[in-house]
Coordinates of C-alpha atoms and ligand atoms in Angstrom, one line a residue:
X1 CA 220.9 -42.1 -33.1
X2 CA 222.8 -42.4 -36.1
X3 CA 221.8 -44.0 -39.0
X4 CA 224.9 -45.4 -41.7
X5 CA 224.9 -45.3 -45.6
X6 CA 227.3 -46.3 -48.0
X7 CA 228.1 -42.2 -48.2
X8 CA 228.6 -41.7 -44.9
X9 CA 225.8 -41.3 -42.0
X10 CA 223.2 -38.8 -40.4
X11 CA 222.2 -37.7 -37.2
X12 CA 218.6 -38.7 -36.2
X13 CA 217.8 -36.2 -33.0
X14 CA 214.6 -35.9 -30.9
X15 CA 213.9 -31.6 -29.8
X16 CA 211.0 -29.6 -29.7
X17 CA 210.2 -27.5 -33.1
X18 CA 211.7 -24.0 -31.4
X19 CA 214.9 -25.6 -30.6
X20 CA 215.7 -26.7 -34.2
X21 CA 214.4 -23.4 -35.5
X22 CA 217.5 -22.1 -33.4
X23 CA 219.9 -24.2 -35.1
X24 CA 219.5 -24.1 -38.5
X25 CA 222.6 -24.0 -41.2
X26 CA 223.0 -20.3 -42.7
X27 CA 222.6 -20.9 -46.1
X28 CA 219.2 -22.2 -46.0
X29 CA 215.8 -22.9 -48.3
X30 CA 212.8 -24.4 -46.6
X31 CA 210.2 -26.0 -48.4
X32 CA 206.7 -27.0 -47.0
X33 CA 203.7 -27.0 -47.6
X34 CA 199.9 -24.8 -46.8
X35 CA 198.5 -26.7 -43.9
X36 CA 202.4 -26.8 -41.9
X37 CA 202.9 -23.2 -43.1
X38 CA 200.4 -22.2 -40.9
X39 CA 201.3 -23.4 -37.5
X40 CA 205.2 -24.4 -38.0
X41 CA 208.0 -21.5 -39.5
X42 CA 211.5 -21.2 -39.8
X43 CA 213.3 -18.0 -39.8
X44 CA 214.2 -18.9 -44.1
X45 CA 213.5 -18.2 -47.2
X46 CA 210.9 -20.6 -47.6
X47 CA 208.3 -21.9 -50.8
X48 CA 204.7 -22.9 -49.6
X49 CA 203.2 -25.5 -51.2
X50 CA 199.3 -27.3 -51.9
X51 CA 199.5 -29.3 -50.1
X52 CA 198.7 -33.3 -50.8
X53 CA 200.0 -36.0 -52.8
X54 CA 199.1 -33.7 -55.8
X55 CA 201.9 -31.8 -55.1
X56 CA 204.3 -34.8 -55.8
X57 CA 205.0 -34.1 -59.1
X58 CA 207.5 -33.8 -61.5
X59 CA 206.0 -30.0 -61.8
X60 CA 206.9 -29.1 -58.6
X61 CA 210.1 -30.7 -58.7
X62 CA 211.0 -28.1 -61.9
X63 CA 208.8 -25.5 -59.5
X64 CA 211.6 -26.1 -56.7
X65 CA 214.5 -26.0 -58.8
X66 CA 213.5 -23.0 -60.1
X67 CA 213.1 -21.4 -57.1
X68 CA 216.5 -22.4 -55.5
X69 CA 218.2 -21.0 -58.7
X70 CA 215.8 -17.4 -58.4
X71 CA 216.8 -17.4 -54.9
X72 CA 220.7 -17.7 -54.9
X73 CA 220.6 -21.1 -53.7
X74 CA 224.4 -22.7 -54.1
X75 CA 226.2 -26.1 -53.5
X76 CA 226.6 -24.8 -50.0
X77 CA 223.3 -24.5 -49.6
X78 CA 220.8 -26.5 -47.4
X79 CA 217.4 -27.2 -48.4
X80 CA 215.4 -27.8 -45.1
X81 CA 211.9 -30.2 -46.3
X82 CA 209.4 -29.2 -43.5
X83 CA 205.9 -31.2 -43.3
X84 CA 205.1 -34.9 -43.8
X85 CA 206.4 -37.5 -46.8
X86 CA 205.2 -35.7 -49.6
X87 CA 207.2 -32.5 -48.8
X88 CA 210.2 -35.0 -47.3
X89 CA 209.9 -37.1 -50.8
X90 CA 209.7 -33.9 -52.9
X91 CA 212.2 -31.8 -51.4
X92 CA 215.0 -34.8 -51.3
X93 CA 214.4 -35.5 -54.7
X94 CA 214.8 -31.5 -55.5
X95 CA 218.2 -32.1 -53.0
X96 CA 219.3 -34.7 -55.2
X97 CA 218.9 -32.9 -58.0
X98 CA 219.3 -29.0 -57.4
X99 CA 223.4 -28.9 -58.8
X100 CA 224.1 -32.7 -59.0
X101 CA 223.0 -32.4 -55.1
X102 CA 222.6 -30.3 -52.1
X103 CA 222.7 -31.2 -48.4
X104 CA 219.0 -31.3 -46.8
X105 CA 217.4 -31.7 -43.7
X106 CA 214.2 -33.7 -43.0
X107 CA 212.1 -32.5 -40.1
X108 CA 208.9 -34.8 -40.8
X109 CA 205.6 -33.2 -39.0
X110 CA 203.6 -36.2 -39.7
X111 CA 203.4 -39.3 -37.6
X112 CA 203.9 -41.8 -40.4
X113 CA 207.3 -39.5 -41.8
X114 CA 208.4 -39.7 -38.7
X115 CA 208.5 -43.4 -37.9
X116 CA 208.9 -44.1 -41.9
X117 CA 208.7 -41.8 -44.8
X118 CA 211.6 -39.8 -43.6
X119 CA 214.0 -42.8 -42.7
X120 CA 216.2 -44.8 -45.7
X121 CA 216.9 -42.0 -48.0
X122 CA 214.0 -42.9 -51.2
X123 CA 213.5 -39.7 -52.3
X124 CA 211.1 -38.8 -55.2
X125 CA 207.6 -37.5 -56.8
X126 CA 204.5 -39.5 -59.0
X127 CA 203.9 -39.3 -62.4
X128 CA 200.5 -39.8 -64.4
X129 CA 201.8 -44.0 -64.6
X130 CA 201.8 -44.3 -60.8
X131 CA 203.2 -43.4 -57.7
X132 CA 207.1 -42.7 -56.7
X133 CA 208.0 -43.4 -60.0
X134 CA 210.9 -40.8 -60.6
X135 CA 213.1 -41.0 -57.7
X136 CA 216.8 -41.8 -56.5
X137 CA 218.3 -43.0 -52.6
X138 CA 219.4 -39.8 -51.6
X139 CA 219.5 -39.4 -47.8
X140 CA 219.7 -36.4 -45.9
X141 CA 222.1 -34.8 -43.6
X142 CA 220.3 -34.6 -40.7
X143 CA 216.9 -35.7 -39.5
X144 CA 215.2 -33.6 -36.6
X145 CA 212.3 -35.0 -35.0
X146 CA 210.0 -32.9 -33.1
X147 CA 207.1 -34.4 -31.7
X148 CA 205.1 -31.4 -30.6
X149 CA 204.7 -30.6 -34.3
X150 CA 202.2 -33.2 -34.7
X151 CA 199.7 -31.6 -32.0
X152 CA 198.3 -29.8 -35.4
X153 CA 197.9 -32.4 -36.9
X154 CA 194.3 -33.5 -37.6
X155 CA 193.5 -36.9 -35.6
X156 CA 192.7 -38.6 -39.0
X157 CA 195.9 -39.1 -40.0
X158 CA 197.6 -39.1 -36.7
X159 CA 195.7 -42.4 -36.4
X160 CA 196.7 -43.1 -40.1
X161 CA 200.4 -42.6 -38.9
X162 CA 199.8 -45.2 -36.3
X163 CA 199.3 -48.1 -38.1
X164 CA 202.8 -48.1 -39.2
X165 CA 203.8 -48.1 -35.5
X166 CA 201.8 -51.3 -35.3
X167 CA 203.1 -53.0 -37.9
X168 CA 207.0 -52.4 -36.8
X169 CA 205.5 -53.8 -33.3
X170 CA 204.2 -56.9 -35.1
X171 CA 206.8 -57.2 -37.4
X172 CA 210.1 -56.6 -34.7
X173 CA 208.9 -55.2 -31.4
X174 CA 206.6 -56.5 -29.5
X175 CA 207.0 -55.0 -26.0
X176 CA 205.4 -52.0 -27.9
X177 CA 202.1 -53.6 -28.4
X178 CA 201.3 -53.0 -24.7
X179 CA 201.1 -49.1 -25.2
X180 CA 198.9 -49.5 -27.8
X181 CA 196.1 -51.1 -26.2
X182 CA 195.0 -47.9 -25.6
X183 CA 193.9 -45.1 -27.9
X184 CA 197.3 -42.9 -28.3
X185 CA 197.2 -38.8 -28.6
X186 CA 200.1 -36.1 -29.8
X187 CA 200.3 -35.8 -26.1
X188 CA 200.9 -39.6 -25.2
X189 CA 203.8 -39.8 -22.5
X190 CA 205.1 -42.7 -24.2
X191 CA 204.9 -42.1 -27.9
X192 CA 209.0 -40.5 -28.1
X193 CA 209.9 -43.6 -27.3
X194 CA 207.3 -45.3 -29.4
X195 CA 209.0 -43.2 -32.5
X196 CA 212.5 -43.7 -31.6
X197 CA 211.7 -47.4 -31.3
X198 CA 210.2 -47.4 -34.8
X199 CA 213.1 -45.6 -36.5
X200 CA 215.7 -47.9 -34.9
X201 CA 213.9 -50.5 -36.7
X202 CA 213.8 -48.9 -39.9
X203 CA 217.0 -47.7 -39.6
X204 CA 218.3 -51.3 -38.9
X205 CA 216.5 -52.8 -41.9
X206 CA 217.7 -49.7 -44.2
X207 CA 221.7 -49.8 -43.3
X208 CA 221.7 -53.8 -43.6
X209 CA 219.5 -53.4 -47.9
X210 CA 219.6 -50.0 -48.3
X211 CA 219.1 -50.4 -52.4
X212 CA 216.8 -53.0 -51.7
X213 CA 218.3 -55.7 -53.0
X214 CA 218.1 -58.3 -50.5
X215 CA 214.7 -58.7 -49.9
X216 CA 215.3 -57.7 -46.2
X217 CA 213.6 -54.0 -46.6
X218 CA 210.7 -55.7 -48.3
X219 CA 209.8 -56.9 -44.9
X220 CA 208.8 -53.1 -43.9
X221 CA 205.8 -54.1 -46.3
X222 CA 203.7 -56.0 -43.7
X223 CA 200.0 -55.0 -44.6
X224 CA 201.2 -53.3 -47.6
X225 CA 200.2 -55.5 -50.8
X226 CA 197.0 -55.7 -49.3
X227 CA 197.2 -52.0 -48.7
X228 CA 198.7 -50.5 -51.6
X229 CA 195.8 -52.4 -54.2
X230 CA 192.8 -51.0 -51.7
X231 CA 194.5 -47.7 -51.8
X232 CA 195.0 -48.5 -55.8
X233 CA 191.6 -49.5 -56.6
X234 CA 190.0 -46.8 -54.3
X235 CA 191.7 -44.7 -56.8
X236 CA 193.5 -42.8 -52.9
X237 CA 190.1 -41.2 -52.1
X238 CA 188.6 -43.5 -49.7
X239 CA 191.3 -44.7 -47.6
X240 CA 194.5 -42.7 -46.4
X241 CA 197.8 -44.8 -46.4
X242 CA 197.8 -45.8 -43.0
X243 CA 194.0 -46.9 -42.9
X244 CA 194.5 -49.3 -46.0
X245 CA 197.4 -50.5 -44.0
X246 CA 195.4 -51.5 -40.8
X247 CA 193.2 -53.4 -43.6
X248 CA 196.2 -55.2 -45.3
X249 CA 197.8 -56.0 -42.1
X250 CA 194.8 -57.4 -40.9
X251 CA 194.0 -59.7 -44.0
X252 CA 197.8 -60.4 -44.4
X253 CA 197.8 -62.0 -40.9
X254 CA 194.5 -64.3 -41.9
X255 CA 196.6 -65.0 -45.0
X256 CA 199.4 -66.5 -43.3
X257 CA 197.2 -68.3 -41.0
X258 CA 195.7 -69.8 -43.9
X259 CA 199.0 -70.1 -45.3
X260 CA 200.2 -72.5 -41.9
X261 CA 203.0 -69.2 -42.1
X262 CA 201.6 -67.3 -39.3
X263 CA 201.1 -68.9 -35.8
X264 CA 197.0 -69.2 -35.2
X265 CA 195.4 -66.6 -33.1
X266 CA 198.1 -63.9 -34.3
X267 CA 195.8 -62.4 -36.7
X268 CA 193.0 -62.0 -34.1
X269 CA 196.0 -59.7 -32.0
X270 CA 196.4 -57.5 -35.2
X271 CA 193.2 -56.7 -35.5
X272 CA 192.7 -55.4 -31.7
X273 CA 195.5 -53.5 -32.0
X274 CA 193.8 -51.7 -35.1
X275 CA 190.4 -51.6 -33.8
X276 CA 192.5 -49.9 -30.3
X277 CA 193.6 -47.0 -32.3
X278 CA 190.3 -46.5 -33.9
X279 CA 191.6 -47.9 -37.4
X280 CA 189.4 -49.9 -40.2
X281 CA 189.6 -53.5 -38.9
X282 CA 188.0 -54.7 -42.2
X283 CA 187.7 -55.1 -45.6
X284 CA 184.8 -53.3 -46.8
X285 CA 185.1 -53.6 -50.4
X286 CA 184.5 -57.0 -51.6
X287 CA 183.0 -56.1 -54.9
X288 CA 186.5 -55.8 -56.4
X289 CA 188.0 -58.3 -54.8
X290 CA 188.9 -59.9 -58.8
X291 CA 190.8 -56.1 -59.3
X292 CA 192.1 -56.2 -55.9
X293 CA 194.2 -59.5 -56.6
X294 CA 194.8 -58.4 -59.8
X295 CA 196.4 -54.4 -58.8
X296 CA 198.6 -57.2 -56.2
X297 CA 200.2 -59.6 -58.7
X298 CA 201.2 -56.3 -60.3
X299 CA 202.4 -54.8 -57.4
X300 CA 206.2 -53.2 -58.2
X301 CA 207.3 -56.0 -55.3
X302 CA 205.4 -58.8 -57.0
X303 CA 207.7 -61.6 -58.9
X304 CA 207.0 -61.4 -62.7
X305 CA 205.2 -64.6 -64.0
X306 CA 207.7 -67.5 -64.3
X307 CA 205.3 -68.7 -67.9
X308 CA 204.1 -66.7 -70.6
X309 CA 200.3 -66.2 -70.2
X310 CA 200.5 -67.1 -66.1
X311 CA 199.5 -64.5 -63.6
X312 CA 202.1 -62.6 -61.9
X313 CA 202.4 -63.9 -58.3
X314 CA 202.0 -62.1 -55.4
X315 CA 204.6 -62.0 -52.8
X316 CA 203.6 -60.8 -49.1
X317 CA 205.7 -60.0 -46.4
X318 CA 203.6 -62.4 -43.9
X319 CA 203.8 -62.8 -39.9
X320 CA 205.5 -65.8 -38.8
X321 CA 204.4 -64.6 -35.1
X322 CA 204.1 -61.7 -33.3
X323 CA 207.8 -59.9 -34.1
X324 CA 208.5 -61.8 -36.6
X325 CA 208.2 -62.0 -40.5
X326 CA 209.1 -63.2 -43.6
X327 CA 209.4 -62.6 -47.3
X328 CA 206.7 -65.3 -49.3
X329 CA 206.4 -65.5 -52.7
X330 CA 203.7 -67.4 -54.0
X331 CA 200.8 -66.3 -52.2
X332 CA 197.9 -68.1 -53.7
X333 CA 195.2 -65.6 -55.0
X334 CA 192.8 -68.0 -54.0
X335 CA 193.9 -67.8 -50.3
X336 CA 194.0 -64.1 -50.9
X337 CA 190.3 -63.6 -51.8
X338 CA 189.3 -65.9 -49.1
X339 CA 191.2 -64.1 -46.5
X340 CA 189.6 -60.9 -47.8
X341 CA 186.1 -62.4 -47.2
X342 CA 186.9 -63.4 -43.9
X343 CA 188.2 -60.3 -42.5
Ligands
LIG1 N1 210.3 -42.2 -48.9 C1 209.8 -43.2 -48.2 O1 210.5 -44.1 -47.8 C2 208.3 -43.2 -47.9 C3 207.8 -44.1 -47.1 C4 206.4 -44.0 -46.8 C5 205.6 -43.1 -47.4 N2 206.2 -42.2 -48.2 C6 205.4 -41.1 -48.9 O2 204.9 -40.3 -47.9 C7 203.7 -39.7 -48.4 C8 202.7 -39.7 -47.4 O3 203.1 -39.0 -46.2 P1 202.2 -38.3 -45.2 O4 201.2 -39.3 -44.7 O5 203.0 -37.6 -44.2 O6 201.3 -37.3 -46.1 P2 201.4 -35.7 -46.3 O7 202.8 -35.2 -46.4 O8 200.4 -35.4 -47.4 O9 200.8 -35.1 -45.0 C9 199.4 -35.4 -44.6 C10 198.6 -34.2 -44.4 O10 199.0 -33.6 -43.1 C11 199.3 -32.2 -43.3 N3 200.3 -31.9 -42.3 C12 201.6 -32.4 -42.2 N4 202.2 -32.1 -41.1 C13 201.3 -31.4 -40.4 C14 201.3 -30.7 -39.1 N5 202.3 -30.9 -38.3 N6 200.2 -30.0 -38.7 C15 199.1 -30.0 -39.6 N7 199.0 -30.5 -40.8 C16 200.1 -31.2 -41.2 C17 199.8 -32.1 -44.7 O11 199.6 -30.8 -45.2 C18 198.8 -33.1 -45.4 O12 197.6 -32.4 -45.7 C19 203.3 -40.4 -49.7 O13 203.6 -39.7 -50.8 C20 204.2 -41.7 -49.6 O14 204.6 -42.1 -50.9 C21 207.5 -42.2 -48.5
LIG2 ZN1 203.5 -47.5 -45.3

């Protein structure tokens, strides 16, 4: 598969993790992090990182640099980012930015970089005001996907990683909804396919607004300004991305029921397909439901308020049915809260 910018284009290809280690550039600088360190290595100079979001920072953006320019690293060069979206977000902003930019290779080895974090080129790291907040659309040169790299990874956030393959089935593709009545493994038969799927979708929405600019990307946000404020509010400790995602998707579908948006019943789907991957089905913290709405009327996709004084409003990408959405601005936060307490 390949995937068009207005630079050029990249390679998206499927292999297992020994194959690409025999195929790698010769100038090359890998950077990863602790926990992919230990199971996954390339035959390259390579910097090992903590791993976590904590490691998306503008100190380990300097930390990289630094360590490209110790080790020789020239315009030639290729920076390989090895392990899941924090490493694929940190080391393309560090591409972007070692010598007015470097060619790099993604090879995500998390399920949600796979299908997401590594496809459409937003490169970039957090700082103390919020997250991806210094960052640039940089894409890569080449994306490898190896799915045997995600036997390691621990079921929590395999699971986590499956949510956004649900919401590309409810938001585009809906023949995938049948393999996920079942709970899925690393060593589901299907779930190649199930990735490719995902990053054809992606990969359509990114080539047609890649600067975001026509609202079209914003549609990747299904179950997202519900998720980002729980993840907000939670302050990241309770939920992990793709949990507070199952949530949002969930009360974004009662929403848009409410809302006459979303065909009845749909919301009711959403939820089994959730609850079929063992993900949160519900919203469990209704003692901030005032902050929640607040955190999503401030959400960076959220219209600023038209009138001095007014509240910001929120704006959901909402099911119109099953494999199909829309952009809404105007969610009423009254619709929201109720939706929360229904869920
Ligand atoms: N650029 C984008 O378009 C985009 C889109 C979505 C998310 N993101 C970013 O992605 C990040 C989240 O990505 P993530 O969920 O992959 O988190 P992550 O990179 O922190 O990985 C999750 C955990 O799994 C571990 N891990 C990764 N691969 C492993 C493997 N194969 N075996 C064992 N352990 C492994 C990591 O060390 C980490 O502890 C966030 O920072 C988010 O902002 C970016
Ligand atoms: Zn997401």
């Amino acid at each position: 598969m390949r995937i068009q910018h207005s630079r050029g284009s990249y390679a998206v290809e499927f292999g297992s993790f020994n194959q690409i280690a025999g195929m790698l550039p010769k100038s090359c600088f890998v950077i990863t992090d602790r926990n992919v360190a230990n199971h996954w290595k390339l035959d390259a100079p390579t910097l090992v990182l903590p791993a976590g979001e904590s490691t998306k920072t503008l100190e380990s953006h300097r930390q990289c640099l630094e360590w490209l320019a110790d080790h020789g690293a020239t315009r030639q060069s290729t920076l390989v980012a090895l392990g899941g979206g924090v490493i694929g977000d940190l080391a393309g902003y560090v591409a972007a930015s070692y010598m007015r930019g470097i060619a790099y290779i993604s090879v995500p080895t998390t399920l949600l970089a796979q299908v997401d974090a590594s496809i459409g080129g937003k490169v970039g790291v957090d700082l103390p005001q919020g997250k991806n907040l210094a960052g640039a659309f940089f894409p890569p040169v080449h994306i490898w996907i190896c799915p045997d790299t995600l036997q390691t990874l621990n079921s929590r956030e395999f699971k986590a990683g499956l949510a956004e393959v649900i919401k590309y089935s409810f938001i585009a593709a809906p023949p995938l909804l049948a393999d996920l009545k079942h709970p899925l493994s690393p060593d589901s038969a299907m779930l190649p396919s199930l990735i490719e799927t995902c990053i054809d979708i992606k990969a359509k929405i990114v080539e047609a607004d890649e600067f975001e600019l026509t609202g079209l990307r914003a549609q990747l946000n299904f179950g997202h300004t519900v998720g980002h404020a729980l993840e907000t509010i939670t302050e990241y400790r309770t939920y992990l991305h793709g949990e507070a995602v199952a949530v949002g998707m969930v009360v974004e579908a009662i929403i848009g029921e409410m809302m006459g948006v979303t065909r009845k019943g749909v919301s009711e789907h959403v939820k089994a397909a959730c609850r079929a991957q063992g993900l949160p089905d519900s919203c469990e913290d209704l003692q901030w439901i005032e902050e929640l709405i607040e955190c999503m009327g401030r959400d960076k996709k959220a219209k600023p308020a038209t009138q001095v004084g007014a509240p910001p409003s929120i704006r959901m990408s909402l099911l119109v049915d099953v494999g199909k959405c829309k952009l809404v601005e105007d969610v009423p936060s009254k619709m929201v809260e109720a939706a929360l307490k229904a869920c």
